[in-house]
């Protein structure tokens, strides 16, 4: 089996393993958060549950879309390898758009959690009030807005047309043995045949960078402010709550470090390489396969870092059925006799 067929096959395995693990671990997290935790209450409880639901949705959409990316010289094609649903190209393209939007939502929810921890630690009452009551809807609409925006950018700014199809047709067939007209796809190419910039494709790339860059700006600002003032502000909390706040902060750092290392840093040079007119061909889709492992890894890390969850597991493991009362048994035996 050649590399041409091996990498998409491995990517599919990663995707399906990520899907099963994401559903399983996030279902456990949702159950524990909703019914078992004692010190995780109010808005943060809802944020954890909402984030878990978005992660599950992301993994479901990944299985449905089975997205893959391939770089070729001055462009890349973002297409579906799903051949097991028998779905139309239009439906598969919708799944790709929704998957892209769900990815943006994940990054937005990480930023929202940083904002909440920042408001809690710094006692920003006005900001905290936006997380209570009906105002909480704001933080549901926030990731939804960027989800729709990101999906629409894929739909309107990366649509295939005759020039882009002709540019990618031979490469797609050579590497994946796929006919471009029968493949659900989006294509980004940096330059037209006359050397002019394809501005609508440029809008897609820079629009995506602005959306993600804004989330990172929020995360970095809140993270730096919390790190600088954490020792001082934690004095206002009890010892147990102080420890819990520190654990929440560590969990947030893990939440943003994982996607940065697993996906953003490797993907950034690859996605912008077309504009540098680099001549190469590469199956970039494997990066998406690695990112599919982010939701389950993040969920497990969160439950391990926050002692509230590990304590629940310890109590469940240490719980033993009470030993039978031997004296009672003997008295009972005697009475029966």
GROMACS .gro file of C-alpha atoms in nm:
model
  337
    1UNK     CA    1   0.000   0.000   0.000
    2UNK     CA    2   0.151   0.333  -0.107
    3UNK     CA    3   0.168   0.656   0.093
    4UNK     CA    4  -0.109   0.788  -0.129
    5UNK     CA    5  -0.360   0.546   0.020
    6UNK     CA    6  -0.198   0.499   0.360
    7UNK     CA    7  -0.227   0.855   0.491
    8UNK     CA    8  -0.602   0.903   0.425
    9UNK     CA    9  -0.663   0.557   0.573
   10UNK     CA   10  -0.468   0.645   0.889
   11UNK     CA   11  -0.648   0.980   0.902
   12UNK     CA   12  -0.982   0.799   0.896
   13UNK     CA   13  -0.873   0.574   1.185
   14UNK     CA   14  -0.769   0.881   1.386
   15UNK     CA   15  -1.102   1.044   1.307
   16UNK     CA   16  -1.312   0.748   1.419
   17UNK     CA   17  -1.108   0.685   1.733
   18UNK     CA   18  -1.136   1.055   1.813
   19UNK     CA   19  -1.512   1.042   1.759
   20UNK     CA   20  -1.566   0.745   1.994
   21UNK     CA   21  -1.337   0.884   2.263
   22UNK     CA   22  -1.486   1.234   2.236
   23UNK     CA   23  -1.842   1.108   2.277
   24UNK     CA   24  -1.748   0.876   2.563
   25UNK     CA   25  -1.529   1.110   2.768
   26UNK     CA   26  -1.747   1.416   2.716
   27UNK     CA   27  -2.060   1.222   2.808
   28UNK     CA   28  -1.885   1.127   3.133
   29UNK     CA   29  -1.778   1.489   3.188
   30UNK     CA   30  -2.130   1.620   3.127
   31UNK     CA   31  -2.281   1.364   3.365
   32UNK     CA   32  -2.029   1.432   3.643
   33UNK     CA   33  -2.058   1.809   3.601
   34UNK     CA   34  -2.437   1.809   3.595
   35UNK     CA   35  -2.505   1.562   3.877
   36UNK     CA   36  -2.195   1.480   4.084
   37UNK     CA   37  -1.975   1.787   4.133
   38UNK     CA   38  -2.038   1.996   4.444
   39UNK     CA   39  -1.808   2.297   4.404
   40UNK     CA   40  -1.852   2.353   4.029
   41UNK     CA   41  -2.179   2.541   4.011
   42UNK     CA   42  -2.357   2.823   3.831
   43UNK     CA   43  -2.225   2.968   3.506
   44UNK     CA   44  -1.904   2.766   3.496
   45UNK     CA   45  -2.101   2.441   3.516
   46UNK     CA   46  -2.300   2.550   3.210
   47UNK     CA   47  -1.984   2.658   3.027
   48UNK     CA   48  -1.825   2.317   3.080
   49UNK     CA   49  -2.138   2.139   2.955
   50UNK     CA   50  -2.171   2.373   2.656
   51UNK     CA   51  -1.805   2.323   2.562
   52UNK     CA   52  -1.847   1.945   2.583
   53UNK     CA   53  -2.155   1.954   2.359
   54UNK     CA   54  -1.965   2.159   2.100
   55UNK     CA   55  -1.677   1.909   2.111
   56UNK     CA   56  -1.921   1.621   2.053
   57UNK     CA   57  -2.083   1.811   1.764
   58UNK     CA   58  -1.739   1.880   1.615
   59UNK     CA   59  -1.646   1.511   1.622
   60UNK     CA   60  -1.980   1.404   1.476
   61UNK     CA   61  -1.941   1.652   1.190
   62UNK     CA   62  -1.586   1.534   1.130
   63UNK     CA   63  -1.707   1.176   1.081
   64UNK     CA   64  -1.983   1.297   0.848
   65UNK     CA   65  -1.760   1.533   0.646
   66UNK     CA   66  -1.437   1.330   0.661
   67UNK     CA   67  -1.247   1.644   0.555
   68UNK     CA   68  -0.904   1.626   0.401
   69UNK     CA   69  -0.663   1.890   0.275
   70UNK     CA   70  -0.410   1.871  -0.004
   71UNK     CA   71  -0.155   2.139  -0.095
   72UNK     CA   72  -0.041   2.168  -0.451
   73UNK     CA   73   0.193   2.449  -0.563
   74UNK     CA   74  -0.001   2.776  -0.547
   75UNK     CA   75  -0.316   2.643  -0.385
   76UNK     CA   76  -0.491   2.379  -0.176
   77UNK     CA   77  -0.808   2.176  -0.204
   78UNK     CA   78  -1.029   2.114   0.099
   79UNK     CA   79  -1.245   1.812   0.017
   80UNK     CA   80  -1.445   1.522   0.155
   81UNK     CA   81  -1.325   1.162   0.149
   82UNK     CA   82  -1.660   1.034   0.276
   83UNK     CA   83  -1.760   0.747   0.046
   84UNK     CA   84  -1.967   0.548   0.294
   85UNK     CA   85  -2.278   0.769   0.331
   86UNK     CA   86  -2.377   0.786  -0.032
   87UNK     CA   87  -2.461   1.152   0.028
   88UNK     CA   88  -2.477   1.417  -0.242
   89UNK     CA   89  -2.188   1.656  -0.293
   90UNK     CA   90  -2.402   1.945  -0.174
   91UNK     CA   91  -2.473   1.770   0.156
   92UNK     CA   92  -2.107   1.676   0.203
   93UNK     CA   93  -2.005   2.035   0.133
   94UNK     CA   94  -2.252   2.149   0.398
   95UNK     CA   95  -2.093   1.905   0.644
   96UNK     CA   96  -1.750   2.053   0.564
   97UNK     CA   97  -1.882   2.406   0.622
   98UNK     CA   98  -2.048   2.303   0.950
   99UNK     CA   99  -1.731   2.121   1.060
  100UNK     CA  100  -1.526   2.435   0.993
  101UNK     CA  101  -1.776   2.642   1.191
  102UNK     CA  102  -1.769   2.396   1.483
  103UNK     CA  103  -1.390   2.423   1.489
  104UNK     CA  104  -1.420   2.803   1.521
  105UNK     CA  105  -1.677   2.751   1.800
  106UNK     CA  106  -1.432   2.539   1.999
  107UNK     CA  107  -1.173   2.816   1.992
  108UNK     CA  108  -1.441   3.072   2.086
  109UNK     CA  109  -1.549   2.865   2.387
  110UNK     CA  110  -1.191   2.841   2.511
  111UNK     CA  111  -1.176   3.223   2.494
  112UNK     CA  112  -1.512   3.252   2.677
  113UNK     CA  113  -1.384   3.030   2.958
  114UNK     CA  114  -1.076   3.250   2.991
  115UNK     CA  115  -1.302   3.555   3.015
  116UNK     CA  116  -1.511   3.391   3.287
  117UNK     CA  117  -1.208   3.286   3.492
  118UNK     CA  118  -1.064   3.637   3.449
  119UNK     CA  119  -1.390   3.798   3.568
  120UNK     CA  120  -1.412   3.560   3.865
  121UNK     CA  121  -1.051   3.596   3.975
  122UNK     CA  122  -1.044   3.974   3.930
  123UNK     CA  123  -1.393   4.017   4.078
  124UNK     CA  124  -1.518   4.209   3.774
  125UNK     CA  125  -1.882   4.225   3.880
  126UNK     CA  126  -2.015   4.389   3.563
  127UNK     CA  127  -1.852   4.124   3.348
  128UNK     CA  128  -1.963   3.845   3.582
  129UNK     CA  129  -2.324   3.966   3.559
  130UNK     CA  130  -2.319   3.883   3.187
  131UNK     CA  131  -2.278   3.516   3.281
  132UNK     CA  132  -2.584   3.503   3.507
  133UNK     CA  133  -2.952   3.465   3.429
  134UNK     CA  134  -3.079   3.546   3.083
  135UNK     CA  135  -2.754   3.731   3.004
  136UNK     CA  136  -2.584   3.392   2.968
  137UNK     CA  137  -2.743   3.374   2.622
  138UNK     CA  138  -2.475   3.622   2.512
  139UNK     CA  139  -2.208   3.356   2.563
  140UNK     CA  140  -2.412   3.099   2.369
  141UNK     CA  141  -2.458   3.339   2.077
  142UNK     CA  142  -2.089   3.436   2.077
  143UNK     CA  143  -1.952   3.100   1.951
  144UNK     CA  144  -2.263   3.054   1.735
  145UNK     CA  145  -2.195   3.385   1.558
  146UNK     CA  146  -1.837   3.291   1.471
  147UNK     CA  147  -1.947   2.939   1.379
  148UNK     CA  148  -2.187   3.076   1.117
  149UNK     CA  149  -1.938   3.341   1.001
  150UNK     CA  150  -1.658   3.087   0.953
  151UNK     CA  151  -1.886   2.845   0.770
  152UNK     CA  152  -2.013   3.122   0.541
  153UNK     CA  153  -1.657   3.226   0.456
  154UNK     CA  154  -1.583   2.870   0.345
  155UNK     CA  155  -1.905   2.865   0.143
  156UNK     CA  156  -1.868   3.199  -0.034
  157UNK     CA  157  -1.492   3.251  -0.055
  158UNK     CA  158  -1.363   2.904  -0.141
  159UNK     CA  159  -1.620   2.781  -0.392
  160UNK     CA  160  -1.470   2.587  -0.684
  161UNK     CA  161  -1.495   2.736  -1.032
  162UNK     CA  162  -1.354   2.636  -1.374
  163UNK     CA  163  -1.004   2.780  -1.322
  164UNK     CA  164  -0.956   2.629  -0.974
  165UNK     CA  165  -1.100   2.293  -1.083
  166UNK     CA  166  -0.869   2.282  -1.382
  167UNK     CA  167  -0.573   2.373  -1.159
  168UNK     CA  168  -0.640   2.084  -0.916
  169UNK     CA  169  -0.798   1.824  -1.144
  170UNK     CA  170  -0.491   1.623  -1.243
  171UNK     CA  171  -0.334   1.640  -0.897
  172UNK     CA  172  -0.650   1.513  -0.724
  173UNK     CA  173  -0.678   1.222  -0.964
  174UNK     CA  174  -0.306   1.140  -0.947
  175UNK     CA  175  -0.289   1.130  -0.568
  176UNK     CA  176  -0.637   1.011  -0.465
  177UNK     CA  177  -0.779   0.867  -0.788
  178UNK     CA  178  -1.078   1.102  -0.752
  179UNK     CA  179  -1.257   1.287  -1.029
  180UNK     CA  180  -1.286   1.649  -0.928
  181UNK     CA  181  -1.641   1.695  -1.064
  182UNK     CA  182  -1.765   1.409  -0.843
  183UNK     CA  183  -1.586   1.530  -0.527
  184UNK     CA  184  -1.731   1.761  -0.262
  185UNK     CA  185  -1.465   2.030  -0.249
  186UNK     CA  186  -1.354   2.384  -0.173
  187UNK     CA  187  -1.045   2.528  -0.339
  188UNK     CA  188  -0.813   2.814  -0.250
  189UNK     CA  189  -0.562   2.933  -0.511
  190UNK     CA  190  -0.342   3.236  -0.456
  191UNK     CA  191  -0.306   3.371  -0.809
  192UNK     CA  192  -0.492   3.369  -1.137
  193UNK     CA  193  -0.326   3.255  -1.459
  194UNK     CA  194  -0.222   3.616  -1.534
  195UNK     CA  195  -0.053   3.648  -1.193
  196UNK     CA  196  -0.323   3.864  -1.033
  197UNK     CA  197  -0.426   3.790  -0.674
  198UNK     CA  198  -0.750   3.598  -0.623
  199UNK     CA  199  -0.894   3.834  -0.364
  200UNK     CA  200  -1.194   3.626  -0.262
  201UNK     CA  201  -0.961   3.339  -0.165
  202UNK     CA  202  -0.742   3.588   0.020
  203UNK     CA  203  -1.048   3.712   0.210
  204UNK     CA  204  -1.114   3.356   0.328
  205UNK     CA  205  -0.763   3.304   0.462
  206UNK     CA  206  -0.730   3.641   0.631
  207UNK     CA  207  -1.088   3.627   0.759
  208UNK     CA  208  -1.009   3.296   0.926
  209UNK     CA  209  -0.691   3.444   1.071
  210UNK     CA  210  -0.880   3.746   1.208
  211UNK     CA  211  -1.142   3.527   1.378
  212UNK     CA  212  -0.884   3.297   1.537
  213UNK     CA  213  -0.646   3.586   1.608
  214UNK     CA  214  -0.919   3.767   1.800
  215UNK     CA  215  -0.980   3.460   2.019
  216UNK     CA  216  -0.607   3.431   2.088
  217UNK     CA  217  -0.587   3.802   2.173
  218UNK     CA  218  -0.865   3.759   2.433
  219UNK     CA  219  -0.700   3.445   2.570
  220UNK     CA  220  -0.352   3.602   2.592
  221UNK     CA  221  -0.481   3.921   2.757
  222UNK     CA  222  -0.688   3.737   3.017
  223UNK     CA  223  -0.414   3.480   3.075
  224UNK     CA  224  -0.142   3.741   3.132
  225UNK     CA  225  -0.363   3.948   3.363
  226UNK     CA  226  -0.454   3.641   3.569
  227UNK     CA  227  -0.095   3.521   3.588
  228UNK     CA  228   0.031   3.862   3.701
  229UNK     CA  229  -0.230   3.916   3.970
  230UNK     CA  230  -0.316   3.561   4.069
  231UNK     CA  231  -0.123   3.552   4.398
  232UNK     CA  232  -0.277   3.878   4.515
  233UNK     CA  233  -0.633   3.801   4.409
  234UNK     CA  234  -0.632   3.443   4.540
  235UNK     CA  235  -0.592   3.576   4.894
  236UNK     CA  236  -0.961   3.668   4.876
  237UNK     CA  237  -1.056   3.300   4.840
  238UNK     CA  238  -1.062   3.022   5.097
  239UNK     CA  239  -0.778   2.768   5.086
  240UNK     CA  240  -0.990   2.503   4.910
  241UNK     CA  241  -1.131   2.751   4.657
  242UNK     CA  242  -0.783   2.893   4.600
  243UNK     CA  243  -0.658   2.550   4.501
  244UNK     CA  244  -0.960   2.498   4.274
  245UNK     CA  245  -0.905   2.832   4.098
  246UNK     CA  246  -0.542   2.739   4.030
  247UNK     CA  247  -0.654   2.406   3.886
  248UNK     CA  248  -0.905   2.580   3.659
  249UNK     CA  249  -0.630   2.809   3.532
  250UNK     CA  250  -0.398   2.515   3.460
  251UNK     CA  251  -0.680   2.338   3.275
  252UNK     CA  252  -0.738   2.648   3.059
  253UNK     CA  253  -0.368   2.665   2.973
  254UNK     CA  254  -0.385   2.303   2.857
  255UNK     CA  255  -0.702   2.378   2.656
  256UNK     CA  256  -0.528   2.645   2.449
  257UNK     CA  257  -0.183   2.482   2.433
  258UNK     CA  258  -0.311   2.158   2.278
  259UNK     CA  259  -0.477   2.307   1.966
  260UNK     CA  260  -0.188   2.550   1.922
  261UNK     CA  261   0.071   2.271   1.917
  262UNK     CA  262  -0.139   2.003   1.745
  263UNK     CA  263  -0.297   2.215   1.475
  264UNK     CA  264  -0.233   2.589   1.444
  265UNK     CA  265   0.145   2.595   1.439
  266UNK     CA  266   0.177   2.309   1.186
  267UNK     CA  267  -0.111   2.440   0.970
  268UNK     CA  268  -0.016   2.807   0.951
  269UNK     CA  269   0.283   2.785   0.711
  270UNK     CA  270   0.107   2.524   0.499
  271UNK     CA  271  -0.213   2.728   0.453
  272UNK     CA  272  -0.025   3.044   0.354
  273UNK     CA  273   0.237   2.873   0.137
  274UNK     CA  274   0.034   2.927  -0.186
  275UNK     CA  275   0.092   3.302  -0.161
  276UNK     CA  276   0.469   3.245  -0.160
  277UNK     CA  277   0.439   3.049  -0.485
  278UNK     CA  278   0.617   2.746  -0.339
  279UNK     CA  279   0.623   2.448  -0.575
  280UNK     CA  280   0.538   2.138  -0.378
  281UNK     CA  281   0.269   1.877  -0.319
  282UNK     CA  282   0.171   1.758   0.026
  283UNK     CA  283  -0.113   1.567   0.192
  284UNK     CA  284  -0.188   1.826   0.459
  285UNK     CA  285  -0.507   1.651   0.566
  286UNK     CA  286  -0.316   1.450   0.823
  287UNK     CA  287  -0.307   1.763   1.038
  288UNK     CA  288  -0.687   1.747   1.060
  289UNK     CA  289  -0.662   1.385   1.169
  290UNK     CA  290  -0.429   1.478   1.454
  291UNK     CA  291  -0.660   1.761   1.559
  292UNK     CA  292  -0.947   1.512   1.588
  293UNK     CA  293  -0.773   1.381   1.901
  294UNK     CA  294  -0.786   1.724   2.066
  295UNK     CA  295  -1.139   1.701   2.218
  296UNK     CA  296  -1.087   1.368   2.402
  297UNK     CA  297  -0.733   1.459   2.517
  298UNK     CA  298  -0.853   1.798   2.642
  299UNK     CA  299  -1.146   1.640   2.828
  300UNK     CA  300  -0.934   1.376   3.000
  301UNK     CA  301  -0.672   1.638   3.092
  302UNK     CA  302  -0.942   1.862   3.241
  303UNK     CA  303  -1.079   1.581   3.460
  304UNK     CA  304  -0.729   1.486   3.575
  305UNK     CA  305  -0.624   1.843   3.658
  306UNK     CA  306  -0.940   1.951   3.841
  307UNK     CA  307  -0.946   1.756   4.169
  308UNK     CA  308  -1.325   1.774   4.191
  309UNK     CA  309  -1.345   1.507   3.922
  310UNK     CA  310  -1.055   1.292   4.039
  311UNK     CA  311  -1.209   1.287   4.388
  312UNK     CA  312  -1.535   1.155   4.244
  313UNK     CA  313  -1.347   0.875   4.069
  314UNK     CA  314  -1.151   0.793   4.386
  315UNK     CA  315  -1.470   0.773   4.591
  316UNK     CA  316  -1.625   0.539   4.333
  317UNK     CA  317  -1.316   0.313   4.330
  318UNK     CA  318  -1.276   0.310   4.710
  319UNK     CA  319  -1.641   0.243   4.775
  320UNK     CA  320  -1.675  -0.117   4.896
  321UNK     CA  321  -1.987  -0.312   4.985
  322UNK     CA  322  -2.022  -0.339   5.361
  323UNK     CA  323  -1.897  -0.665   5.510
  324UNK     CA  324  -2.169  -0.902   5.632
  325UNK     CA  325  -2.229  -0.902   6.007
  326UNK     CA  326  -2.102  -1.244   6.121
  327UNK     CA  327  -2.268  -1.219   6.464
  328UNK     CA  328  -2.602  -1.139   6.306
  329UNK     CA  329  -2.561  -1.430   6.067
  330UNK     CA  330  -2.488  -1.673   6.352
  331UNK     CA  331  -2.785  -1.553   6.557
  332UNK     CA  332  -3.002  -1.586   6.249
  333UNK     CA  333  -2.874  -1.939   6.185
  334UNK     CA  334  -2.945  -2.039   6.546
  335UNK     CA  335  -3.294  -1.894   6.536
  336UNK     CA  336  -3.366  -2.081   6.215
  337UNK     CA  337  -3.251  -2.404   6.370
   0.00000   0.00000   0.00000
